[in-house]
Coordinates of C-alpha atoms and ligand atoms in Angstrom, one line a residue:
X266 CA 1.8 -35.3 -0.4
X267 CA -0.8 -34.5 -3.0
X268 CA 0.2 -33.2 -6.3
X269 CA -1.8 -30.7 -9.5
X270 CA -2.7 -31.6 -12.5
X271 CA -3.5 -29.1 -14.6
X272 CA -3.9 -28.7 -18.6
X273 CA -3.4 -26.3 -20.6
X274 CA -6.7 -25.4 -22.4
X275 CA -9.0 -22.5 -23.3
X276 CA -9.6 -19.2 -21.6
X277 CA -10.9 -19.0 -18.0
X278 CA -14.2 -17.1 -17.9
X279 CA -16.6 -16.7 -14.7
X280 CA -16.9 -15.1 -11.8
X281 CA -15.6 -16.1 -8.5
X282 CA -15.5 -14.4 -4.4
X283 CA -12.0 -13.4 -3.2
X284 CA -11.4 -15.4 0.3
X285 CA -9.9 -13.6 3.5
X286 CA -6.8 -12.2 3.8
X287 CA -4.3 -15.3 5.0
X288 CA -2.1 -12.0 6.0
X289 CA -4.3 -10.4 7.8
X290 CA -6.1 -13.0 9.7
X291 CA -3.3 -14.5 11.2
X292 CA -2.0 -11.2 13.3
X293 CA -5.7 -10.5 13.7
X294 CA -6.2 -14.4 15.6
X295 CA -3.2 -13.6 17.5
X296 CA -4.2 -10.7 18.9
X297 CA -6.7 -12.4 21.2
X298 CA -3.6 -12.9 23.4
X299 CA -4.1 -9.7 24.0
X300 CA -7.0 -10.2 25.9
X301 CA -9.6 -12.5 28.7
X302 CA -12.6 -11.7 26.9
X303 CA -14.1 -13.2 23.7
X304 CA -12.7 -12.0 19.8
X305 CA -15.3 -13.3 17.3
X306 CA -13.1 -13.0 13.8
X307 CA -15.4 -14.1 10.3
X308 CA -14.1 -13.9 6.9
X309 CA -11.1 -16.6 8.0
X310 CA -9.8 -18.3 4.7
X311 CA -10.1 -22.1 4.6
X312 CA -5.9 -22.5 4.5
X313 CA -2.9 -24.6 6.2
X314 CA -1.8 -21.4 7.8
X315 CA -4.9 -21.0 9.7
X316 CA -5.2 -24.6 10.9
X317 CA -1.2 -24.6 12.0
X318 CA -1.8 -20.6 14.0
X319 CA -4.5 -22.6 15.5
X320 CA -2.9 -25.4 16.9
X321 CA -0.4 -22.8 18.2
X322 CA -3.1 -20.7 20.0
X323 CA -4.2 -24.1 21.6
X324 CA -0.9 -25.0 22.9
X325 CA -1.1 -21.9 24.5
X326 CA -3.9 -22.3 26.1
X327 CA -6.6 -20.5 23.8
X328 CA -9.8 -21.7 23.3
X329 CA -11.4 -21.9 20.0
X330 CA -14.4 -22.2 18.6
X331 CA -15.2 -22.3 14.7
X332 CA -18.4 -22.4 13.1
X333 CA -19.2 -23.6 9.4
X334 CA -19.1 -20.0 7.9
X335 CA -15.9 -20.0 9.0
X336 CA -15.7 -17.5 11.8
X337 CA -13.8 -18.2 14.6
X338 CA -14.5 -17.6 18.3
X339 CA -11.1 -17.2 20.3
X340 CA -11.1 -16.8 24.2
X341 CA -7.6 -16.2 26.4
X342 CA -8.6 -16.1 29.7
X343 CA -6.7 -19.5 30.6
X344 CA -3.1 -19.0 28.5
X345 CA -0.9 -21.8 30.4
X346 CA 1.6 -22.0 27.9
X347 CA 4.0 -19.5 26.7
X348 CA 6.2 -21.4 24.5
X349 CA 5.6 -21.2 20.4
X350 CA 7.5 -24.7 19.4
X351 CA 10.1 -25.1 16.1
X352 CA 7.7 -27.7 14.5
X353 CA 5.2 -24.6 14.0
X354 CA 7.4 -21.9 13.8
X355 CA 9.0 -23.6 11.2
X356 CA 6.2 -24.3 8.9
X357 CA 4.9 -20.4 9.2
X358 CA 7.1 -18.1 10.1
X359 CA 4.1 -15.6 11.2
X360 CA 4.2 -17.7 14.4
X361 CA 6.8 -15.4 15.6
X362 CA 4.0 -13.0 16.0
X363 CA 2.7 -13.9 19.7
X364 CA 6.1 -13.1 20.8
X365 CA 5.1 -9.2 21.2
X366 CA 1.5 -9.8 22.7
X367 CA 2.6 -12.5 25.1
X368 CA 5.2 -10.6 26.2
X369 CA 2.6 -7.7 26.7
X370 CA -0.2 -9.5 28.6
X371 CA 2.0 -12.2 30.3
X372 CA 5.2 -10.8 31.3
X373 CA 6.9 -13.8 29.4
X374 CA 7.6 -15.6 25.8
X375 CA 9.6 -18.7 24.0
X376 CA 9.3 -18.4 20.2
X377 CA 11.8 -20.5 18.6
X378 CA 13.9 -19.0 15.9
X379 CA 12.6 -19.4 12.5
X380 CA 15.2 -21.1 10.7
X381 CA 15.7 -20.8 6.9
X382 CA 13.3 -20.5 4.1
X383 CA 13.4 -20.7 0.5
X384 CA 13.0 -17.1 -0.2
X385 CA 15.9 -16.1 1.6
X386 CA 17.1 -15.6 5.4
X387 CA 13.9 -13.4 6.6
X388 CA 15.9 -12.7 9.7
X389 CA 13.6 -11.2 12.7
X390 CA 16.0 -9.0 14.6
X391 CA 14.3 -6.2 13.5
X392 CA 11.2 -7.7 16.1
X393 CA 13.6 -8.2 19.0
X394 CA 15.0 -5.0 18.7
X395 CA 12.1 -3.1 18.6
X396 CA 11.0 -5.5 21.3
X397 CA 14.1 -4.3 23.5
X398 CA 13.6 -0.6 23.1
X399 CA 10.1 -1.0 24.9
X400 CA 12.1 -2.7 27.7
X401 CA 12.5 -6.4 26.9
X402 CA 15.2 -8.4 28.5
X403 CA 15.9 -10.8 25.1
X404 CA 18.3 -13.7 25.1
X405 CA 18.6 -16.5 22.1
X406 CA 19.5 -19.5 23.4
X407 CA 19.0 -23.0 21.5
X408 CA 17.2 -22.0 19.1
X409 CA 14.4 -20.0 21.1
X410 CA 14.1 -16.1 21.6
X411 CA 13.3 -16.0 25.5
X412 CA 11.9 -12.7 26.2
X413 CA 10.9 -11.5 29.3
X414 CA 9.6 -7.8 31.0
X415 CA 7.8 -6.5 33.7
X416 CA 6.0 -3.9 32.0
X417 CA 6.5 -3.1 28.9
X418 CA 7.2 1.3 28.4
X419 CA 6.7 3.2 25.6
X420 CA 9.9 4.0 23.3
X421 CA 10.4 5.6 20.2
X422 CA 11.5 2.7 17.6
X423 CA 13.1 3.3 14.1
X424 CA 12.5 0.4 12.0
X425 CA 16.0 -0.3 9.6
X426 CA 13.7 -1.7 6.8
X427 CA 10.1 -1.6 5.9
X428 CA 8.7 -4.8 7.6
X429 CA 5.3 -6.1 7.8
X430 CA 5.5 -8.5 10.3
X431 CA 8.0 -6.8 12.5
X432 CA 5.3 -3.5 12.5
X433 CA 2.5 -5.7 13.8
X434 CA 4.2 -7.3 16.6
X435 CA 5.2 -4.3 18.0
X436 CA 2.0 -2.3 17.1
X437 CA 0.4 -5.4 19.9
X438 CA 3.2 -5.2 22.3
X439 CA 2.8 -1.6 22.7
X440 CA -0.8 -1.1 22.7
X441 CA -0.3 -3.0 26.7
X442 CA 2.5 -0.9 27.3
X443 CA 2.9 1.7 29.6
X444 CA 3.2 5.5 28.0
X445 CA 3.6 6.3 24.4
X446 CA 5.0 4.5 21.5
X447 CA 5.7 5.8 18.1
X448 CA 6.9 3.5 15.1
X449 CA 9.0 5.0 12.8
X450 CA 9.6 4.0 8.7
X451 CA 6.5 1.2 9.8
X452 CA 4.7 -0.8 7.3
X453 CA 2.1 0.5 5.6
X454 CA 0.5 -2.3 3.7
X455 CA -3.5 -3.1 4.6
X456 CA -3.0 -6.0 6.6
X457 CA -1.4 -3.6 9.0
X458 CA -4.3 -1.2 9.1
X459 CA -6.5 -4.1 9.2
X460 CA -4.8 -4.9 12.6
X461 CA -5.0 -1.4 14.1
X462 CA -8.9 -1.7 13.4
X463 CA -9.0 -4.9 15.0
X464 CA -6.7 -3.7 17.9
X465 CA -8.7 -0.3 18.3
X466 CA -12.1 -2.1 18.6
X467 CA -10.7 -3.6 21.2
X468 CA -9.9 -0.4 23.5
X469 CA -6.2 0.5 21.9
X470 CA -5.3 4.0 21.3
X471 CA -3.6 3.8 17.8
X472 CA -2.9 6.8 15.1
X473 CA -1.3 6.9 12.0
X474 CA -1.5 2.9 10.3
X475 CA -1.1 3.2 6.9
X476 CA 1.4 5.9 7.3
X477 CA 5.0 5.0 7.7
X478 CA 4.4 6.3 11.2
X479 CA 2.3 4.8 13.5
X480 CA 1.8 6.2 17.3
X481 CA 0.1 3.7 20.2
X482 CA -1.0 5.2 23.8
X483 CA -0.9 1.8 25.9
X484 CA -3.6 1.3 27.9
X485 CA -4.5 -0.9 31.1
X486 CA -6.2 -3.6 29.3
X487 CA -8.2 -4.4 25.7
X488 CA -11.7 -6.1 25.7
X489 CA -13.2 -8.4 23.0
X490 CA -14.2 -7.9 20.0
X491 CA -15.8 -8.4 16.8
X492 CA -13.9 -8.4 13.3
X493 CA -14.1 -9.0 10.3
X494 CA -10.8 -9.7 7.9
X495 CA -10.3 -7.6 4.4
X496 CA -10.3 -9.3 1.3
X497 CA -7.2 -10.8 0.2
X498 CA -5.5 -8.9 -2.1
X499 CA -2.8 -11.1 -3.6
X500 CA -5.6 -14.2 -4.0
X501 CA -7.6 -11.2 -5.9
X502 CA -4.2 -10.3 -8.1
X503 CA -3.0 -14.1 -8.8
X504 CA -6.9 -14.6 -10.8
X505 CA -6.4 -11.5 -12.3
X506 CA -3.3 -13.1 -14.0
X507 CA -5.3 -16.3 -14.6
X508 CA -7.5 -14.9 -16.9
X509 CA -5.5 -12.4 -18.4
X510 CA -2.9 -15.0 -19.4
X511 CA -5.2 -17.4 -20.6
X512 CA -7.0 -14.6 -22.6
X513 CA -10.4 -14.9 -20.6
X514 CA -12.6 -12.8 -18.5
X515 CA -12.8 -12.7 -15.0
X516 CA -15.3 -10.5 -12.4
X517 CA -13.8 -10.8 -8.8
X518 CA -15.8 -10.1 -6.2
X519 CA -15.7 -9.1 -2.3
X520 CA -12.5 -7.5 -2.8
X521 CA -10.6 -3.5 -2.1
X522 CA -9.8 -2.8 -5.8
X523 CA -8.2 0.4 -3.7
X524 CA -5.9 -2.3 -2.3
X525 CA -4.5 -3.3 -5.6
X526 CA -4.1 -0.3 -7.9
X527 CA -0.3 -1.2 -8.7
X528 CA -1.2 -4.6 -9.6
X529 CA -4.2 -2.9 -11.7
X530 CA -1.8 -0.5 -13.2
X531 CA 0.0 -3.3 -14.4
X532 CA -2.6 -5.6 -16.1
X533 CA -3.8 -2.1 -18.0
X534 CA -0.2 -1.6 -19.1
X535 CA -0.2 -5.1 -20.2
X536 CA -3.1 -4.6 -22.5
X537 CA -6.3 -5.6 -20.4
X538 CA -9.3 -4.2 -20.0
X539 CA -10.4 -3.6 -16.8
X540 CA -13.8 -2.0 -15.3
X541 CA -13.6 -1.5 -11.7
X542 CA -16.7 -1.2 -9.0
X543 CA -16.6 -0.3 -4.9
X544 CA -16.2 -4.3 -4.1
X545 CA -15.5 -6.0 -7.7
X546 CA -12.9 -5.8 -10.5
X547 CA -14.2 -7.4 -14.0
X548 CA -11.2 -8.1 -16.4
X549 CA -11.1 -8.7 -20.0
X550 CA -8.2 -10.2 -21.8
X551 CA -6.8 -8.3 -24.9
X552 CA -7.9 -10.1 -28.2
X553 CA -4.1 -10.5 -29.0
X554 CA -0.7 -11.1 -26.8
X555 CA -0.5 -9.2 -23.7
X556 CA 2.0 -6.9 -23.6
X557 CA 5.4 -7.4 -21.5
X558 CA 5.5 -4.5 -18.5
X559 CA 8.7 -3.9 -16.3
X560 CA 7.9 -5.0 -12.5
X561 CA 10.0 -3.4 -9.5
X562 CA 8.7 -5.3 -6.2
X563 CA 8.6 -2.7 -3.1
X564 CA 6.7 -2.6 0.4
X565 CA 3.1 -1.4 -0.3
X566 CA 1.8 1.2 -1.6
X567 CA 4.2 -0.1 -4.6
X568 CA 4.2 -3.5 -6.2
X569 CA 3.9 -6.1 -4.0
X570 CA 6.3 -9.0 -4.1
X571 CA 4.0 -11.7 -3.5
X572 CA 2.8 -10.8 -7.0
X573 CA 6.1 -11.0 -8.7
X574 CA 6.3 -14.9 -9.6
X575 CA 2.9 -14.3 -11.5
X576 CA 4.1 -11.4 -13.0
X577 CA 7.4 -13.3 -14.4
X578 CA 4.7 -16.2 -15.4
X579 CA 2.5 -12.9 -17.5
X580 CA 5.5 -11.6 -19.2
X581 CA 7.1 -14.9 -20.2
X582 CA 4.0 -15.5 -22.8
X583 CA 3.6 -11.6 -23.2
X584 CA 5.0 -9.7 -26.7
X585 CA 8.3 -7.9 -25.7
X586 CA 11.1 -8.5 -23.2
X587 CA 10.3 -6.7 -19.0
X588 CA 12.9 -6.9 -16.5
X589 CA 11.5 -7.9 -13.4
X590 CA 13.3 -6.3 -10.1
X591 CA 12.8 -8.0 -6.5
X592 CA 14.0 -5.6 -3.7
X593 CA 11.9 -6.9 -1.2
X594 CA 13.1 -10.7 -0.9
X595 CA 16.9 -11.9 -2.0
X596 CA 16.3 -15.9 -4.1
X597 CA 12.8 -15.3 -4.8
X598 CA 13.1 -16.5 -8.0
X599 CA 12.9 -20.3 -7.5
X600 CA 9.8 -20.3 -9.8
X601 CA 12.2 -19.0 -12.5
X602 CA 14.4 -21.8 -13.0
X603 CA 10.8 -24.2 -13.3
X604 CA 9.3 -21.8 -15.9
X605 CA 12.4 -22.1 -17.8
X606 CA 11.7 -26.2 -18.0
X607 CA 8.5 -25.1 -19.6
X608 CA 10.4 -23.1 -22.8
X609 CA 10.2 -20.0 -20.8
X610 CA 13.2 -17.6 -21.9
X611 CA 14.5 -15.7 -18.5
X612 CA 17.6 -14.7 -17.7
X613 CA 18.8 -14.0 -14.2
X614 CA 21.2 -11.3 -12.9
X615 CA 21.0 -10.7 -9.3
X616 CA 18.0 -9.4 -8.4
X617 CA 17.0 -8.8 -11.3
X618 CA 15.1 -10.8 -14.6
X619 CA 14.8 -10.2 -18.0
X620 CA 11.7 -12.6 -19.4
X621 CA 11.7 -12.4 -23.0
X622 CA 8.2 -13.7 -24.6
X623 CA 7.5 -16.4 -26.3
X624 CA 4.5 -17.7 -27.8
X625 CA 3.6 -21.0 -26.0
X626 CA 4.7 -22.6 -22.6
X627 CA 5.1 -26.4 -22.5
X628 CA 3.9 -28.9 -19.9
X629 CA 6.9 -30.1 -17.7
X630 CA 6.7 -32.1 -14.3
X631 CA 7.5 -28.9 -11.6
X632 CA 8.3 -28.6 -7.9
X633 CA 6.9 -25.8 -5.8
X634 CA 9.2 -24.2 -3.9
X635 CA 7.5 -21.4 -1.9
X636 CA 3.7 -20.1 -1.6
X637 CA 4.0 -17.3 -4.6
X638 CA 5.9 -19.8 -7.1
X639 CA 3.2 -22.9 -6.6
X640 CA 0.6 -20.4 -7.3
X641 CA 2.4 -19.1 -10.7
X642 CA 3.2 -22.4 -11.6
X643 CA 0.0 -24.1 -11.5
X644 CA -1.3 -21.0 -13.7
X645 CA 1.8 -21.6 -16.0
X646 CA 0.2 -25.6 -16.2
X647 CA -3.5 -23.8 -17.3
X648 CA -1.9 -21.9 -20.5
X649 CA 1.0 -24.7 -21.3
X650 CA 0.5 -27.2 -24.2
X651 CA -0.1 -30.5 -22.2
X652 CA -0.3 -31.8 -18.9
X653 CA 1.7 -30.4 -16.3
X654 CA 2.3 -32.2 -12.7
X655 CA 2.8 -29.7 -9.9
X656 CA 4.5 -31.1 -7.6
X657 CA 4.8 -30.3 -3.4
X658 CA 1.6 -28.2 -3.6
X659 CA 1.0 -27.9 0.0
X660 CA 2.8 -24.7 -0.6
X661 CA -0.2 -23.4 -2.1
X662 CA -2.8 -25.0 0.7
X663 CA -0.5 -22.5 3.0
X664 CA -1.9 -19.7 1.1
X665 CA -4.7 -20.3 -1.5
X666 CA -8.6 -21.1 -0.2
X667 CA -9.2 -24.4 -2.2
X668 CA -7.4 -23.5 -5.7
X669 CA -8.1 -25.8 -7.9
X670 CA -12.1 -25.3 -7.0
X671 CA -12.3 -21.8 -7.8
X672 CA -10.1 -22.2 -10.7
X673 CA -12.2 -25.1 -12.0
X674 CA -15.5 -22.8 -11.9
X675 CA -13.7 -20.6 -14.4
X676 CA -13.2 -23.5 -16.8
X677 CA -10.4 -24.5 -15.9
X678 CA -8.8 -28.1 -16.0
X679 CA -7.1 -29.1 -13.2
X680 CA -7.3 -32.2 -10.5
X681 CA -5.2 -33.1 -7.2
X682 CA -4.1 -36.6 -7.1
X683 CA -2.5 -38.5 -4.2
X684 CA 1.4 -38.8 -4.5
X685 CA 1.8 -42.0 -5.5
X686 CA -0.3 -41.2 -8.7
X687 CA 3.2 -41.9 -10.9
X688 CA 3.7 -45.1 -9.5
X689 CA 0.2 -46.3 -9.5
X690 CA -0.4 -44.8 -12.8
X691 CA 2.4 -47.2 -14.6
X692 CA 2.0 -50.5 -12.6
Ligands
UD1_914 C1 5.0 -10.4 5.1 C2 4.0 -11.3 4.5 C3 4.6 -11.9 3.2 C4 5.1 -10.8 2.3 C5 6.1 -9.9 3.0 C6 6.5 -8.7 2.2 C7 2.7 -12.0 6.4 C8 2.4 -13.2 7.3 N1 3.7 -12.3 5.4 O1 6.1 -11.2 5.5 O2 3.5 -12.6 2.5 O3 5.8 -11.4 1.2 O4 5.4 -9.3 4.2 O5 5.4 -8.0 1.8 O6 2.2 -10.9 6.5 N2 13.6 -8.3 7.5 C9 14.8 -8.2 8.3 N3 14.7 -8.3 9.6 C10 13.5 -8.5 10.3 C11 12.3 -8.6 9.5 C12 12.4 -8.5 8.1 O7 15.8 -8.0 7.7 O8 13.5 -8.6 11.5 C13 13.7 -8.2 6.0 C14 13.2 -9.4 5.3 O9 14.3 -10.4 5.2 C15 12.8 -8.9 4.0 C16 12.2 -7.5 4.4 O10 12.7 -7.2 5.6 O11 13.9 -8.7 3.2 C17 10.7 -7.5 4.4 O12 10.2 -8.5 5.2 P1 8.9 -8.5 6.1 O13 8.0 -7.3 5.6 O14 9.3 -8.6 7.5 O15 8.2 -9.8 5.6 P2 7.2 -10.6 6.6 O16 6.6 -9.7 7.5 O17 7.9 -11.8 7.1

């Protein structure tokens, strides 16, 4: 497994194009389940995610296609498979979302249980009960949900908690079904609307995404389509931190600044400048230490816990002590305990952590431990004094289109090296 270098060094300055949305193209390639005729998807990020969502779409019996521009051709006419294995469930637990659309084209589905994760017990019952109100017959049995239905019917579905996930698999299992759906206390974040665009140019009959309720008339069948998949908006917020942090200036570009106002909010708060466009954001650092802001993570429109780590990396250089609230996600905090290795001073109390600022990081060797940490830990390595080794990085390939490319065309100093770099370094 490859690790990061990265050194500490000067301020990152440039300009650099925001990737697709990992988020949002995943449920977007799955949806071709939904139907026999051709989805043509471009603006796919370069990521692990992708490759393992495709090697699950395969197994099923999908054909894909992808050009050099990265745009994908997907075609489900011959789905001979139903079954989404543990060896790729387990490494992305989005797999779990071809349970609603197989289910709704094929009558049929095996998606093995997700199992644990680092950033707590992301249970799914939330998908197999909104799965049984439109008529599923759902058993868990060694480890796989086995879900099976005639047709699925329309049902009125009140969703316990605000999930993101859970509202896209049943948005595709009820655009097949028959009558009238309505999702109650659904996800609102653009990755969901992104879907019911993608769905709706298909042939669904979809109101209300990006409300909390959402209302699907299920039709006969959906056709191809073409799509395109919305910037990503935490890859946009994570070099947003990278050059505030390291006092620089940053333009992104080919992004929704509309997508990330709280994030925004937060870097003005924190003493940068920003100047926002219809597709760019241009950052400037403030001349002296950022200031430290409070953070409360919540389902979007709020602040968007896959931002928190970077936020906890921000404030533990920034002048004044935040407290830093996760509600979305119970141990998300792994990344603290690493920061703390390099001088950060964090305490943790429950969900909750209070970063007090201090001056200068130091390099430390560190382990990712989940997608959001590796990215705020490789920044933490660009503004520390020294080299620090990031170790278990394919974390971030999950999640971040060639990092240490982009980051290196803002200046920054940074190299992957093969795992046995340590050994081969002293011999
Ligand atoms: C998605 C994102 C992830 C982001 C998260 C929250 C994808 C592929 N991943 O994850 O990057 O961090 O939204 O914005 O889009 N829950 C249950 N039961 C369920 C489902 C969820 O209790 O059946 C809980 C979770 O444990 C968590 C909360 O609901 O505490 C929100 O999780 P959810 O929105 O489902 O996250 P994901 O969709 O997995």
């Amino acid at each position: 497994m490859d690790k990061l270098i990265a050194t500490g060094g000067g301020p990152l300055r440039g300009e650099i194009r925001i990737s697709g949305a990992k988020n949002a193209a995943l449920p977007v390639m799955i949806c071709s389940l939904l139907t026999s005729e051709t989805m043509t998807i471009s603006n796919i990020p370069h990521l692990h995610d992708i490759t393992t969502i495709m090697e699950l779409l395969g197994q099923l019996g999908v054909k894909l296609q992808v050009d050099d521009k990265l745009t994908i051709e997907a075609n489900a006419t011959e789905v001979n498979n139903v079954v989404a294995p543990y060896h790729l469930v387990k490494t992305m637990r989005a797999s779990i979302l071809v349970l609603g659309p197989l289910l709704a084209r094929f009558g049929k589905a095996e998606v093995s249980l997700p199992g644990g994760c680092a950033i707590g017990s992301r249970p799914v019952n939330l998908h197999i009960k909104g799965l049984q109100a439109l008529g599923a017959k759902i058993t868990v049995d060694r480890g796989y949900i086995r879900a099976r239905a005639n047709r699925l019917r329309g049902a009125r579905i009140f969703m316990d908690l605000i999930s993101v996930t859970g509202t896209e698999n049943l948005m595709m299992a009820a655009v097949l079904a028959e009558g009238t759906t309505v999702i109650e206390n659904a996800a609102r974040e653009p990755e969901v609307i992104d879907l019911a665009r993608c769905l709706k140019t298909m042939g669904a009959d979809i109101h209300g995404a990006g409300s909390d309720e959402i209302t699907i008339h299920g039709v006969q069948r959906l056709g191809g389509a073409a799509h395109r998949v919305i910037p990503d908006r935490i890859e946009a917020g994570t070099f947003l931190v990278a050059a505030a942090i390291s006092g620089g200036e940053i333009k992104i570009k080919d992004v929704k600044p509309q997508q990330i106002e709280a994030v925004l909010d937060k870097l003005r708060e924190a003493g940068a400048s920003l100047e926002v466009g219809d597709d760019w954001v241009h950052l400037r650092a403030p001349r002296g230490r950022l200031k430290a802001v409070n953070i409360r993570t919540a389902p979007y429109p709020a602040f968007p816990t896959d931002m928190q780590a970077q936020f906890v990396l921000l404030n533990s250089i920034a002048d004044g002590t935040a407290t830093v609230v996760e509600t979305v996600f119970e141990n998300r905090f792994m990344h603290i305990h690493e920061l703390r290795r390099m001088g950060a001073n964090i305490q943790l109390d429950g969900n909750t952590a209070v970063v007090q600022g201090v001056r200068k990081l130091q390099a430390a060797p560190v382990m990712a431990t989940d997608l959001r940490a590796s990215a705020c830990l490789v920044l933490a390595g660009l503004i520390a004094d020294g080299e620090t080794l990031i170790d278990r990085i394919y974390h971030i390939d999950r999640g971040y289109h060639c990092i240490e490319e982009k980051l290196s065309q803002l200046g920054a100093v940074i190299r992957r090296v093969p795992r046995n770099y340590l050994e081969r370094k002293s011999a």
